[in-house]
Coordinates of C-alpha atoms in Angstrom, one line a residue:
Chain A
M1 CA 0.1 0.0 0.1
A2 CA 1.8 3.3 -1.1
P3 CA 1.9 5.7 1.7
S4 CA 0.4 8.2 -0.4
R5 CA -2.4 6.5 -0.8
S6 CA -3.2 6.1 2.9
S7 CA -2.5 9.4 3.7
R8 CA -5.7 10.4 1.5
T9 CA -8.6 9.6 3.5
S10 CA -11.8 9.1 2.0
L11 CA -15.0 11.4 3.2
Q12 CA -17.3 8.6 1.4
S13 CA -20.2 7.5 4.1
V14 CA -20.8 3.8 4.4
D15 CA -24.5 2.7 5.2
L16 CA -24.5 0.1 6.9
R17 CA -27.9 -1.3 6.0
A18 CA -27.4 -1.0 2.2
L19 CA -24.6 -3.1 2.5
D20 CA -24.7 -6.7 0.7
Y21 CA -23.6 -9.4 2.7
L22 CA -20.9 -12.4 1.4
A23 CA -23.4 -15.2 2.9
S24 CA -27.2 -14.8 3.3
P25 CA -26.6 -14.3 7.3
S26 CA -28.8 -15.9 9.9
A27 CA -32.4 -15.3 10.5
N28 CA -32.0 -14.9 13.8
L29 CA -29.4 -12.2 13.3
L30 CA -32.3 -10.0 11.3
C31 CA -33.9 -7.2 12.8
P32 CA -37.8 -7.7 12.8
I33 CA -38.0 -4.1 11.4
C34 CA -35.4 -3.3 9.1
H35 CA -35.0 -7.5 8.1
S36 CA -31.2 -6.6 7.5
P37 CA -28.6 -7.8 9.9
L38 CA -28.8 -6.0 13.4
I39 CA -26.8 -2.6 13.4
T40 CA -26.1 -1.4 17.0
P41 CA -28.5 -3.9 18.6
V42 CA -30.5 -3.2 21.7
Q43 CA -32.9 -5.4 23.6
T44 CA -36.4 -4.7 25.4
R45 CA -37.7 -5.5 28.8
C46 CA -39.8 -8.3 26.7
L47 CA -36.1 -9.6 25.6
H48 CA -36.7 -8.9 21.9
T49 CA -33.7 -7.6 19.9
F50 CA -33.8 -4.6 17.3
C51 CA -31.5 -2.6 15.8
S52 CA -31.4 0.9 18.0
A53 CA -32.4 3.3 15.3
C54 CA -35.5 1.4 14.2
I55 CA -36.8 1.1 17.7
S56 CA -36.5 4.3 18.2
L57 CA -38.5 5.1 15.4
S58 CA -40.7 2.8 16.0
L59 CA -41.4 4.0 19.7
E60 CA -41.7 7.5 18.4
R61 CA -45.3 6.3 17.0
S62 CA -46.3 3.8 19.5
L63 CA -45.0 2.7 23.2
T64 CA -45.3 -1.2 22.3
C65 CA -43.0 -3.5 21.3
P66 CA -43.4 -4.6 17.7
V67 CA -43.3 -8.5 18.0
D68 CA -45.8 -8.8 20.8
R69 CA -47.2 -5.6 21.7
K70 CA -46.7 -5.2 25.3
D71 CA -46.3 -1.7 26.7
L72 CA -42.5 -0.6 26.2
S73 CA -41.2 3.0 26.7
H74 CA -37.8 4.4 25.7
D75 CA -36.0 3.4 29.3
D76 CA -37.3 -0.2 28.5
V77 CA -34.4 -0.4 25.9
T78 CA -30.5 -1.5 26.7
P79 CA -27.9 -2.7 24.8
A80 CA -28.1 -6.1 23.6
P81 CA -25.6 -8.3 24.6
I82 CA -22.0 -8.3 23.4
M83 CA -22.4 -11.4 22.1
I84 CA -25.0 -10.8 19.2
T85 CA -23.6 -7.7 18.7
N86 CA -19.9 -9.6 17.8
L87 CA -22.1 -11.8 15.8
V88 CA -23.4 -9.3 13.4
N89 CA -20.1 -7.2 13.4
D90 CA -18.5 -10.0 12.4
L91 CA -20.5 -10.8 9.4
V92 CA -18.6 -10.6 6.3
V93 CA -19.7 -7.7 3.7
L94 CA -18.7 -6.9 0.2
C95 CA -17.1 -3.5 -0.5
P96 CA -19.8 -0.8 -1.1
N97 CA -17.6 0.6 -3.8
R98 CA -18.3 -3.3 -5.9
E99 CA -20.0 -1.3 -8.9
R100 CA -17.1 0.6 -9.5
G101 CA -14.6 -2.9 -9.4
C102 CA -13.7 -3.1 -5.9
G103 CA -13.7 -6.8 -5.0
A104 CA -12.9 -6.5 -1.3
S105 CA -15.0 -8.4 1.4
C106 CA -14.0 -7.8 5.1
A107 CA -16.3 -8.1 8.2
R108 CA -18.3 -5.5 8.7
W109 CA -16.8 -3.7 11.9
L110 CA -13.7 -3.1 9.5
V111 CA -16.0 -2.1 6.2
E112 CA -15.8 1.8 7.5
S113 CA -12.0 2.0 7.4
H114 CA -11.6 -0.2 4.4
V115 CA -13.3 2.3 2.8
R116 CA -11.9 5.8 4.5
E117 CA -8.3 4.5 4.1
D118 CA -7.4 1.3 1.4
C119 CA -10.4 1.3 -0.4
G120 CA -8.5 2.3 -4.4
Y121 CA -12.7 2.5 -5.9
A122 CA -13.4 5.1 -3.1
L123 CA -13.8 8.7 -4.1
V124 CA -11.2 11.1 -2.6
K125 CA -10.5 14.9 -3.1
C126 CA -8.2 15.7 -6.1
A127 CA -4.4 15.4 -5.2
K128 CA -4.0 19.1 -7.1
D129 CA -3.8 22.3 -5.1
G130 CA -7.3 24.4 -5.5
C131 CA -9.3 21.7 -7.5
D132 CA -12.4 21.2 -5.6
G133 CA -13.0 17.4 -7.9
M134 CA -13.3 14.1 -6.7
V135 CA -11.3 11.1 -7.9
E136 CA -10.8 7.5 -6.9
R137 CA -8.1 6.8 -4.8
K138 CA -6.1 4.5 -7.4
D139 CA -5.8 7.1 -9.7
V140 CA -5.4 10.6 -7.4
E141 CA -1.4 10.2 -7.9
E142 CA -2.2 11.0 -12.0
E143 CA -2.5 14.6 -13.3
C144 CA -6.0 16.1 -12.5
V145 CA -8.6 14.7 -14.7
H146 CA -10.9 17.9 -13.6
E147 CA -8.5 21.0 -15.1
E148 CA -10.0 21.9 -18.6
V149 CA -7.6 21.4 -21.4
G150 CA -8.1 22.6 -24.8
C151 CA -8.6 20.4 -27.4
Q152 CA -6.2 19.8 -29.8
F153 CA -8.2 19.9 -33.0
C154 CA -11.2 22.8 -32.4
E155 CA -9.3 24.9 -29.9
L156 CA -12.5 24.3 -27.5
S157 CA -11.4 23.8 -23.9
V158 CA -12.9 20.3 -22.2
R159 CA -12.2 19.3 -19.0
R160 CA -10.0 16.0 -19.3
L161 CA -11.8 14.1 -17.5
D162 CA -14.8 14.7 -20.7
L163 CA -12.0 14.8 -23.2
D164 CA -12.7 10.8 -24.9
S165 CA -16.4 11.9 -25.5
H166 CA -15.4 15.1 -26.9
H167 CA -13.1 13.4 -29.3
R168 CA -16.1 11.5 -30.4
E169 CA -18.1 14.5 -31.9
C170 CA -15.2 17.3 -32.3
P171 CA -16.2 18.8 -35.5
K172 CA -12.4 19.0 -36.4
L173 CA -11.9 15.2 -36.1
S174 CA -13.0 12.6 -38.9
S175 CA -14.2 9.5 -38.1
E176 CA -14.7 6.5 -40.4
C177 CA -18.0 5.6 -42.5
P178 CA -19.3 2.0 -41.0
H179 CA -20.4 1.0 -44.3
C180 CA -17.7 2.4 -46.8
A181 CA -14.6 2.6 -44.3
E182 CA -13.9 6.4 -46.0
S183 CA -13.3 8.9 -43.5
F184 CA -15.6 12.3 -43.3
L185 CA -15.3 14.9 -40.7
N186 CA -17.6 14.3 -37.8
P187 CA -20.7 17.1 -38.9
D188 CA -20.6 15.7 -42.3
L189 CA -20.7 11.7 -40.7
S190 CA -24.1 11.5 -40.5
I191 CA -25.2 13.3 -44.1
H192 CA -22.8 10.5 -45.6
I193 CA -24.1 8.0 -44.0
A194 CA -27.6 8.7 -45.0
D195 CA -27.0 8.0 -48.6
C196 CA -23.8 5.9 -48.5
P197 CA -23.3 4.2 -52.0
A198 CA -22.0 0.7 -49.9
E199 CA -24.3 0.5 -47.3
I200 CA -26.2 -2.8 -48.0
I201 CA -30.0 -2.2 -48.5
D202 CA -33.3 -4.2 -49.3
C203 CA -35.0 -4.1 -52.0
P204 CA -37.9 -1.3 -51.8
A205 CA -40.5 -4.0 -52.0
S206 CA -38.9 -5.9 -49.4
H207 CA -42.3 -5.8 -47.5
F208 CA -43.9 -7.2 -50.1
G209 CA -41.3 -10.4 -50.5
C210 CA -38.7 -9.7 -52.4
P211 CA -35.8 -11.0 -50.9
Y212 CA -32.8 -8.9 -52.8
T213 CA -30.1 -7.0 -51.1
S214 CA -27.4 -5.4 -52.4
P215 CA -25.5 -2.2 -52.2
R216 CA -27.4 1.1 -52.1
S217 CA -25.3 2.0 -55.7
D218 CA -26.4 -1.5 -57.8
I219 CA -30.4 -1.0 -56.0
D220 CA -31.4 0.6 -59.0
A221 CA -30.4 -2.3 -62.0
H222 CA -32.4 -4.0 -59.6
T223 CA -35.6 -2.4 -59.4
S224 CA -35.7 -1.4 -63.0
N225 CA -36.6 -5.3 -63.5
C226 CA -37.8 -6.8 -60.3
H227 CA -41.5 -8.3 -60.5
F228 CA -42.5 -7.1 -56.8
V229 CA -41.3 -3.6 -57.4
A230 CA -43.8 -3.6 -60.7
L231 CA -46.6 -4.7 -58.9
T232 CA -46.2 -2.4 -56.0
P233 CA -49.2 -0.2 -56.9
I234 CA -51.3 -3.1 -57.6
L235 CA -50.4 -4.7 -53.9
Q236 CA -50.0 -1.2 -52.2
L237 CA -54.1 -1.1 -53.3
H238 CA -54.6 -4.5 -52.1
T239 CA -53.4 -4.0 -48.7
E240 CA -55.5 -0.7 -47.9
R241 CA -58.8 -2.9 -49.1
I242 CA -57.7 -5.7 -47.2
T243 CA -57.3 -3.2 -43.9
T244 CA -60.6 -1.2 -44.7
L245 CA -62.5 -5.0 -45.2
E246 CA -60.9 -5.8 -41.7
L247 CA -62.0 -2.6 -40.4
E248 CA -65.7 -2.8 -41.1
N249 CA -65.5 -6.8 -40.3
R250 CA -64.8 -5.6 -36.7
T251 CA -67.5 -3.0 -36.6
I252 CA -69.9 -5.3 -38.1
R253 CA -69.1 -8.1 -35.4
Q254 CA -68.9 -5.8 -32.7
K255 CA -73.1 -4.9 -34.0
L256 CA -73.7 -8.6 -34.4
E257 CA -72.5 -9.3 -30.9
L258 CA -74.9 -6.2 -29.6
L259 CA -77.4 -7.7 -31.4
T260 CA -77.4 -11.4 -30.3
P261 CA -79.3 -11.9 -27.0
P262 CA -76.7 -12.2 -23.9
R263 CA -76.2 -16.3 -23.5
P264 CA -76.9 -17.9 -20.2
L265 CA -74.3 -19.8 -18.6
P266 CA -75.0 -23.6 -18.9
T267 CA -75.6 -25.3 -16.4
P268 CA -72.8 -27.9 -15.0
S269 CA -75.0 -31.1 -16.0
S270 CA -75.8 -29.8 -19.2
S271 CA -72.3 -28.8 -20.1
T272 CA -71.2 -32.0 -19.7
T273 CA -73.8 -33.7 -21.8
I274 CA -72.6 -30.8 -24.5
S275 CA -68.8 -31.9 -24.3
S276 CA -69.8 -35.4 -24.5
S277 CA -72.3 -35.0 -27.4
S278 CA -70.9 -32.0 -29.1
N279 CA -67.7 -32.3 -31.8
P280 CA -64.2 -32.0 -30.0
P281 CA -62.8 -28.4 -30.2
A282 CA -61.2 -27.8 -33.0
N283 CA -57.4 -27.8 -32.7
D284 CA -56.1 -28.4 -35.6
G285 CA -57.8 -25.1 -37.2
S286 CA -55.8 -22.5 -38.4
S287 CA -55.0 -18.8 -36.1
T288 CA -56.8 -17.3 -38.2
N289 CA -59.8 -19.4 -38.0
R290 CA -60.1 -20.0 -34.4
D291 CA -61.9 -16.3 -33.3
M292 CA -64.6 -17.7 -36.0
T293 CA -64.4 -21.2 -35.2
S294 CA -64.6 -20.7 -31.0
E295 CA -67.1 -18.2 -31.7
M296 CA -69.4 -20.9 -33.7
Q297 CA -68.9 -23.6 -30.8
D298 CA -69.9 -21.0 -28.4
Y299 CA -73.3 -20.3 -30.7
T300 CA -73.1 -24.4 -30.8
Y301 CA -72.8 -24.4 -27.0
H302 CA -75.6 -22.1 -26.6
L303 CA -78.1 -23.9 -28.5
Y304 CA -77.4 -27.3 -26.9
S305 CA -77.8 -25.7 -23.6
E306 CA -80.8 -24.3 -24.6
Y307 CA -81.9 -27.6 -26.0
E308 CA -80.9 -29.5 -23.2
Q309 CA -83.0 -27.1 -20.8
L310 CA -85.7 -27.5 -23.1
R311 CA -85.6 -31.1 -22.7
A312 CA -85.8 -31.6 -19.3
D313 CA -88.4 -28.9 -18.8
V314 CA -90.5 -31.5 -20.8
E315 CA -89.2 -34.3 -18.8
R316 CA -90.4 -32.6 -15.5
L317 CA -93.7 -32.1 -17.3
N318 CA -94.2 -35.4 -17.8
A319 CA -93.5 -36.6 -14.5
Q320 CA -96.0 -34.5 -13.4
I321 CA -98.4 -35.5 -15.3
R322 CA -97.9 -39.1 -14.5
E323 CA -97.9 -38.5 -10.8
L324 CA -101.4 -36.5 -11.7
D325 CA -102.4 -39.7 -13.3
V326 CA -101.9 -41.7 -10.3
K327 CA -103.3 -39.7 -7.6
Q328 CA -106.8 -39.5 -9.9
D329 CA -107.1 -43.1 -10.0
M330 CA -106.4 -43.4 -6.3
A331 CA -108.6 -40.9 -5.8
R332 CA -111.6 -42.6 -7.9
I333 CA -110.9 -46.0 -6.2
N334 CA -111.3 -44.2 -3.0
E335 CA -114.5 -42.7 -4.4
G336 CA -115.8 -46.2 -5.4
L337 CA -115.1 -48.1 -2.1
R338 CA -117.1 -45.1 -0.2
Y339 CA -120.0 -45.8 -2.5
N340 CA -119.7 -49.9 -2.2
D341 CA -119.8 -49.1 1.5
E342 CA -122.8 -46.7 1.6
M343 CA -124.8 -49.1 -1.0
T344 CA -124.4 -52.0 1.0
G345 CA -125.3 -50.4 3.8
M346 CA -128.5 -49.2 2.2
R347 CA -129.6 -52.7 1.0
A348 CA -128.6 -54.1 4.9
A349 CA -131.3 -51.6 5.9
M350 CA -133.6 -52.3 3.3
N351 CA -133.6 -55.9 4.0
G352 CA -134.2 -55.1 7.4
L353 CA -137.6 -53.3 6.3
R354 CA -138.6 -55.4 4.5
M355 CA -138.0 -58.4 6.9
Q356 CA -140.3 -56.2 9.5
L357 CA -143.1 -55.4 6.3
H358 CA -143.5 -59.4 6.1
W359 CA -143.7 -60.3 9.6
L360 CA -146.3 -57.2 10.0
V361 CA -148.0 -58.8 6.8
A362 CA -147.9 -62.4 8.2
S363 CA -149.3 -61.1 11.6
R364 CA -152.2 -59.3 9.9
R365 CA -152.9 -62.3 7.8
E366 CA -153.3 -64.4 11.3
T367 CA -155.3 -62.2 12.9
G368 CA -157.4 -61.9 9.8
A369 CA -157.9 -65.9 9.6
G370 CA -159.0 -66.5 13.3
S371 CA -162.0 -63.1 13.0
G372 CA -164.0 -65.0 9.7
G373 CA -165.4 -64.3 6.5
A374 CA -166.8 -60.9 5.6
G375 CA -164.1 -59.4 8.3
G376 CA -161.5 -62.0 6.3
G377 CA -162.4 -59.7 2.8
A378 CA -162.1 -56.5 4.5
S379 CA -158.9 -57.4 6.2
R380 CA -157.8 -59.1 3.4
S381 CA -157.9 -55.3 1.4
V382 CA -156.5 -53.9 4.1
A383 CA -153.5 -56.1 4.4
G384 CA -153.3 -56.3 0.4
G385 CA -153.4 -52.2 0.4
S386 CA -150.6 -52.3 2.9
A387 CA -148.8 -54.9 1.0
G388 CA -148.9 -52.8 -2.1
D389 CA -148.1 -50.0 0.1
G390 CA -144.9 -51.8 1.6
R391 CA -143.9 -52.8 -2.5
R392 CA -144.1 -49.2 -3.3
M393 CA -141.8 -47.8 -0.2
S394 CA -139.6 -50.6 -1.3
D395 CA -139.6 -48.9 -4.7
S396 CA -139.1 -45.9 -4.0
V397 CA -135.7 -46.6 -1.4
R398 CA -134.5 -48.9 -4.6
Q399 CA -135.4 -46.0 -6.8
V400 CA -133.1 -43.6 -4.3
M401 CA -130.7 -46.2 -4.6
K402 CA -130.0 -45.9 -8.2
L403 CA -129.9 -42.7 -7.9
Chain B
M1 CA -35.3 8.4 -2.9
A2 CA -33.9 4.5 -3.1
L3 CA -36.0 2.1 -2.1
P4 CA -35.1 0.4 1.2
K5 CA -33.5 -2.8 1.6
R6 CA -36.2 -4.4 3.3
I7 CA -38.8 -3.4 0.6
I8 CA -36.6 -5.2 -1.7
K9 CA -36.2 -8.3 0.8
E10 CA -39.9 -8.3 0.8
T11 CA -40.5 -8.0 -2.9
E12 CA -38.0 -10.7 -3.7
R13 CA -39.2 -13.2 -1.2
L14 CA -42.9 -12.6 -2.6
V15 CA -41.8 -13.4 -5.7
A16 CA -39.6 -16.4 -4.8
E17 CA -41.8 -18.0 -2.1
P18 CA -45.3 -16.8 -2.7
V19 CA -47.6 -17.3 -0.2
P20 CA -50.4 -20.0 -1.8
G21 CA -53.6 -18.1 -2.8
I22 CA -52.3 -14.8 -3.3
E23 CA -49.9 -12.6 -5.6
A24 CA -48.3 -9.5 -5.1
V25 CA -46.4 -7.9 -8.3
P26 CA -44.9 -4.6 -7.8
H27 CA -45.6 -2.1 -10.6
E28 CA -42.1 -1.4 -12.8
D29 CA -42.7 2.2 -12.8
N30 CA -43.2 2.1 -9.0
L31 CA -41.9 -0.4 -6.9
R32 CA -43.8 1.1 -3.8
Y33 CA -47.2 0.3 -6.0
F34 CA -48.5 -3.9 -5.8
D35 CA -51.3 -5.3 -8.0
V36 CA -52.2 -8.2 -5.6
S37 CA -54.5 -11.0 -5.9
I38 CA -56.2 -13.0 -3.0
H39 CA -58.2 -16.3 -3.8
G40 CA -61.6 -16.9 -2.0
P41 CA -60.4 -19.2 1.0
A42 CA -62.2 -23.1 0.5
Q43 CA -65.6 -23.3 2.2
S44 CA -66.4 -19.8 2.4
P45 CA -69.0 -18.1 -0.1
Y46 CA -66.1 -16.5 -1.8
E47 CA -64.7 -19.5 -3.0
G48 CA -63.7 -19.8 -6.4
G49 CA -63.3 -16.3 -6.7
V50 CA -59.9 -14.3 -7.6
F51 CA -60.0 -10.3 -5.7
K52 CA -58.1 -7.9 -6.9
L53 CA -56.5 -5.5 -4.6
E54 CA -54.0 -2.2 -4.6
L55 CA -51.8 -2.2 -2.3
F56 CA -48.9 1.4 -1.7
L57 CA -46.1 1.5 0.6
P58 CA -46.2 4.5 1.9
E59 CA -42.8 6.7 2.4
D60 CA -42.2 5.6 6.1
Y61 CA -43.2 2.1 5.7
P62 CA -42.6 -0.1 7.7
M63 CA -43.0 2.6 10.7
T64 CA -46.5 3.1 8.9
P65 CA -48.8 0.2 7.7
P66 CA -49.5 -0.3 4.2
K67 CA -52.1 1.2 2.4
I68 CA -54.8 -1.7 0.7
R69 CA -57.8 -1.6 -1.2
F70 CA -60.5 -4.2 -2.9
L71 CA -60.8 -3.3 -6.8
T72 CA -62.7 -6.5 -6.9
K73 CA -66.6 -5.7 -5.8
I74 CA -67.3 -8.2 -3.0
Y75 CA -70.0 -8.2 -0.3
H76 CA -68.2 -8.3 3.1
P77 CA -69.5 -6.6 6.2
N78 CA -65.8 -5.6 6.8
I79 CA -65.4 -4.0 3.1
D80 CA -67.3 -1.4 2.2
R81 CA -68.3 -0.1 -1.8
L82 CA -64.8 1.5 -2.3
G83 CA -63.2 -1.2 -1.1
R84 CA -61.6 -0.1 2.0
I85 CA -60.8 -2.6 4.5
C86 CA -62.0 -2.5 8.4
L87 CA -58.8 -4.5 10.1
D88 CA -57.3 -3.8 12.9
V89 CA -53.7 -4.2 11.5
L90 CA -54.0 -2.0 9.2
K91 CA -55.0 0.8 11.5
A92 CA -54.2 1.2 15.2
N93 CA -52.8 -1.9 15.8
W94 CA -50.3 -2.0 12.9
S95 CA -46.3 -2.8 13.7
P96 CA -43.2 -2.5 11.8
A97 CA -42.6 -6.1 12.5
L98 CA -46.0 -7.3 10.3
Q99 CA -44.8 -7.1 6.1
I100 CA -47.1 -7.4 3.1
R101 CA -47.4 -11.4 3.3
T102 CA -48.7 -11.3 7.1
I103 CA -51.2 -8.6 6.3
L104 CA -52.4 -10.0 3.0
L105 CA -52.6 -13.6 4.9
S106 CA -54.9 -11.4 7.7
I107 CA -57.2 -10.3 4.7
Q108 CA -57.9 -13.9 3.5
A109 CA -58.6 -14.7 6.8
L110 CA -61.1 -12.2 6.8
L111 CA -62.5 -13.4 4.0
G112 CA -63.0 -16.9 5.8
A113 CA -64.3 -15.1 8.8
P114 CA -66.4 -12.1 8.4
N115 CA -66.9 -9.9 11.1
P116 CA -70.4 -8.0 11.5
D117 CA -70.0 -6.7 14.7
D118 CA -66.9 -4.5 14.1
P119 CA -68.6 -3.3 10.5
L120 CA -67.4 -1.2 7.8
A121 CA -70.7 -1.8 5.4
N122 CA -73.2 -1.2 7.9
D123 CA -76.3 -2.3 5.5
V124 CA -74.2 -5.5 4.6
A125 CA -73.3 -6.2 8.3
Q126 CA -76.9 -6.0 9.0
R127 CA -78.0 -8.3 6.9
W128 CA -75.2 -10.8 8.1
K129 CA -76.6 -10.4 11.5
E130 CA -80.1 -10.8 10.6
D131 CA -80.1 -13.0 7.3
E132 CA -77.3 -15.2 7.2
P133 CA -77.9 -17.3 5.1
G134 CA -79.4 -15.2 2.5
A135 CA -76.1 -12.6 2.8
I136 CA -74.1 -15.5 2.3
A137 CA -75.9 -16.0 -0.6
T138 CA -75.7 -12.7 -2.2
A139 CA -71.9 -12.8 -1.1
R140 CA -71.8 -16.4 -3.5
E141 CA -73.4 -14.5 -6.2
W142 CA -71.2 -11.5 -5.9
T143 CA -68.2 -13.6 -6.2
Q144 CA -69.4 -15.1 -9.3
K145 CA -70.5 -12.0 -11.0
H146 CA -67.5 -9.6 -10.2
A147 CA -64.7 -12.2 -9.0
A148 CA -64.8 -14.5 -11.9
P149 CA -61.2 -15.9 -12.3

């Protein structure tokens, strides 16, 4: 290490929280708030460990422990055991100037001194007296890059730092054309490149399929007898027509979508029957047809689902009719049974009446036979009358039964 | 302002080890803004739905909670018409030890266990208390209508 190097200290500050670690540290060493390895670890009364800065910020907003929500005040926070502090300080970190090229890694507690004293890529003050610029430590011995120097070609003064980029566009310098290898002054180069005869270009009809390429100088010979160029006006016309037709087609399709009624979601049962009964989706269709096919398929699905719904409706109605038939039959049978019962009851009552009548007639006859001739004729006529009444009565009963 | 290391770490972990049923993808142009989608938990009226949310990490995150809002319409007693969520850990009970992952899990749990006693959408909570089967049916209907994946 050159002594002059270490004599220049870097003012570059190191943000410990932004450091990258060589190996991913144990999850036990991470602060629950910033999720980085603990920096100046402290411990709460409830034995949780945080970075000192993190817990202070948290306590400003809420006087509870972020982990278990127990009450906590600033006085309940004490430095964590030395062992934890040592564990996190010994973690190996990569130098923060890694992006500028420093490949060093060291324990975290040494990184600040590495950047301040050693790191060749840390920014230090420029060695030249009176210059306020910053320079990487490894370059500090070289001449000051911040002083203005005149461009040796164009008298413009630029910082030494920017000289390279200036040379690429200095108007007095010439650069080589990438196509024809000729040299041109920087301001003229772009004009030249736009029509360099050596540049390889495509045929003007390349977008219609002509594969011809040649240097710009030879392209005229080709275009004069290129079939694609000859057809260009017609092809152009066709392309325009196709575009307008596509546009028209799209608007028409949108209108159609607006006009067709919204399709109901097929019920799960009907959708399964559809997938089994309908044709399998056309996977072999070309990509241009796929939209169309899927649209048709959607429509077919829709029709199928409607058909399935109708069939289900008819089946339901059939079942209802069958049920009603059975109910009616039952009702009729019940009614018939009831009438039968009533009829037998009536018949029994009638038989009883007939028996009574017979008995009455028989007893009247016996009394008439006992009293003699004249009385017998009169009684017979009475008995005959009452017997006729009895028959009539039974007839009327029978009539009621018939009704 | 540079993105704090914690946010970078959380984002990396969300992408590397995603929580089942939860996706959170940061915007390319603003790494503090996340597009979140939560799948409705099984055995809840929100099952089968995928709900979109927006999540924003404020400047002083993790000292203040992330701002989260449902973008998908949802019928839930603790989520109002504008998608705002009534959840204690998003307000008074926020702790800097919580993270995006734990908060999204809490929201998923809230979908599985609506709490009509601490309502944000009063009409929904009222219905939830008086006619729970009806409210659940409406929630299911809304899920089908608005949160179909």
